[in-house]
Amino acid sequence: MDKQSVLQERFGFRSFRDGQEALIDAILSGRDVFGVMPTGGGKSLCYQIPALLLEGLTLVVSPLISLMKDQVAALKEAGIPAAFLNSSLTPAQQREVLRRAGLGANRLIYVAPERLLTDSFLAFAAGQRISLLAVDEAHCVSQWGQDFRPNYLDITAFVRRLSRRPVLAAFTATATAEVGEDVVRLLELREPLRLVTGFDRPNLFFDVRRERNKTAWLRDYLEAHRDKSGIVYCATRKTVEQLCEKLRAAGFAATRYHAGLDDAERRENQEDFAFDRATVMVATNAFGMGIDKSNVSFVIHYNMPKNIESYYQEAGRAGRDGAPADCVLLFSPGDVITAEYLIQNGSDREQLDEETQTRLLIRDMKRLRQMQAYCKTDGCYRAFLLDYFGEAHRPTCDRCGNCVQREEPAGETVEEDITLAAQKILSCVRRVERKNGVGLGETMLVLVLAGSRDKTLLSREYDLLPTYGIMKETKRPLLHEYIRELVKQGYLLRPPGDYDVLITSEKAENVLFQNEQVLWRHAGQKKHTPQRQKTAVSGKPGAADQDLFDQLRTLRAELARQAGVPAYLIFHDATLLNIASAKPSTEAELLAISGVGEQKAKKYGQAVLAVIAEWKQEQQAKMPAKAKKKEPQPPLRLTPEQLARYVCDPDGISMTEFARRLTALKDANEAGELTGRQLSDQLLAEGYLKEQSSEADNLRRRPTPAGESVGITLTERTGKDGRPFTMVTLTEQAQRWLLIRLSEGLIME
Ligand code: ADP
Ligand code: MG
């Protein structure tokens, strides 16, 4: 075996990334190394591949339990025997790990630094041939870094007690000179190969936004990225809790993480995120070093961090799988005050002498100023970051908020007449003002215009306003844009001190009563979220493949559930995308795809190929059928007599079955059809159902509280294959409710 075949066969990757090969070669030749690579750069492989090629055992010192667990699980998935030793195991389990390791059962053992100098571990180590000691997150040894771990200082003592010194390999993503010096000195690396790879992460889209209403922006963003998973970083625990609550209330699968939560909740929430049960993680900077989740497709900073090192490390958690991802910082001047407070009152310097404290305080304030400068730059964000890390770069990129904006030629903006929309919106606000004497929030305004069945909306009786639902046809993000444009042009006002309320201005009268024209100047395809399509590194699948991609995701979720590991450990999104576009039909073709190693092909190949084969058959079957079925069926219209023949099913039935039974009531020679899908779409649009894109769970739609109040429920059923599944069910009450609405002509008209 050589390194190239290990890379291909075990890990399924075709080529090494920047820096990996040189570091691996050095380790294999017996030389110490110090590798500095950005988060997601691929540091783990640099010691994992030598571990398989060297004769003895490889120890990996790693700071966090979750990190070890994740890596060991990933190695096992690739068929590589590995284990970890930390305080999450009982003493008996630890003894068992050491016993099996003593028999040579593992190639790698991950160990927490606290464990190195314990008697049992020292005894174990004495009996082993340890050829490589890898130190992951090596910046933890330095007081200068963000994550100082005093126990990292034990590493040298441990190495000194070994009869034979192993090769030492240290890795970090922190590039500052002080930290680098500390790592080499404190770990006593011997003439290491020092290798700093490029810090650019081409698949990340950087942007800074000044939003008056960060929460509203975030909700829009999340709405537009429902099927994606990401992290929202906040400066304080309190913000985490409040924001997480708000997002949950708005129907997002959000969870939270900060140092004030108890261990059990932190672990549970982190797992929910890893397993895609929760798609949005709202957290302080306490969350992160321990996660290697590869399919994080956005990192939003709700507040500005304290320095660029932290920012780049946190933002870098996006897009580890190489797929395009967004890094957006929501800046507000208040963030600077919070950051200053946190720096001045931080507890991490308490044990240091006064002089050092002052020195660190000055340093931190300087770093904060640079972070502010980043937020304010109108130059290329990527260039700013790379400058900071001392790396050469092109003057601009085409993948950051500033470069993309500047690239839009001024002539390409269009002017749109939005008078009618403006009249509807202003009139709606006006009606609410008249009803309540006060205005209403932007979110609620959109709900009213869209005719939502939101509970609060109903309790305030906004559904009785004549303007309720007058803009149902308009997409909600566009409604938000209209509203903001009206604010910008001064037709709507946000009273000072309360950004969440909108009222009409005097100017609004002109639009409402004098037919004043409202023009909206914008860049053609107005963007309200970063345009990452432009940056696509591993392209999205074509329209035809999206379907296959979804099916593969479903399969992956099922495989992950069976194996009890997070989905991304089975295959990355990037790998699934490659599979969905290559559509392999043999195992050999599958193996040729980046990200598919031998072990995974063996374990999952058959299942994957079966899904693809079935999909291909379906496609073929669909073609002629589509041609035949050109004529779409008109909506179903039933007379009151026909409707009266419907007998409500007391056991509850699916929407498809309900639609089928209704359709069966029409006369045989009449056209017209109602499908379960139409019904479901309608209920979704009206707010009785909501979409839930959780991968662990195939169920896409579920009733909202409004839906439950009319009798739509979820029930557990058993499928033909004997497997249980959850179904959206129309109870007798819901069927009756729908019949009444049908008789009033409220459905499918
Ligand atoms: P780091 O520790 O540097 O943050 P990881 O070692 O966790 O990064 O690797 C990040 C991701 O990149 C992992 O999902 C890994 O599987 C993938 N990766 C590593 N090396 C390669 C490679 N040569 N080709 C493709 N993907 C790789
Ligand atoms: Mg790592």
PDB file of C-alpha atoms and ligand atoms in Angstrom, residues 44 71 136-137 292, ligand 2:
ATOM      1  CA  SER A  44      -7.014  14.801   9.619  1.00  0.00           C
ATOM      2  CA  GLN A  71     -13.530  11.170  13.746  1.00  0.00           C
ATOM      3  CA  ASP A 136      -4.811  18.060  16.574  1.00  0.00           C
ATOM      4  CA  GLU A 137      -5.870  21.653  17.281  1.00  0.00           C
ATOM      5  CA  ASP A 292     -16.690  18.363  11.931  1.00  0.00           C
TER       6      ASP A 292
HETATM    7 MG    MG B   2      -9.790  18.968  12.192  1.00  0.00          MG
END
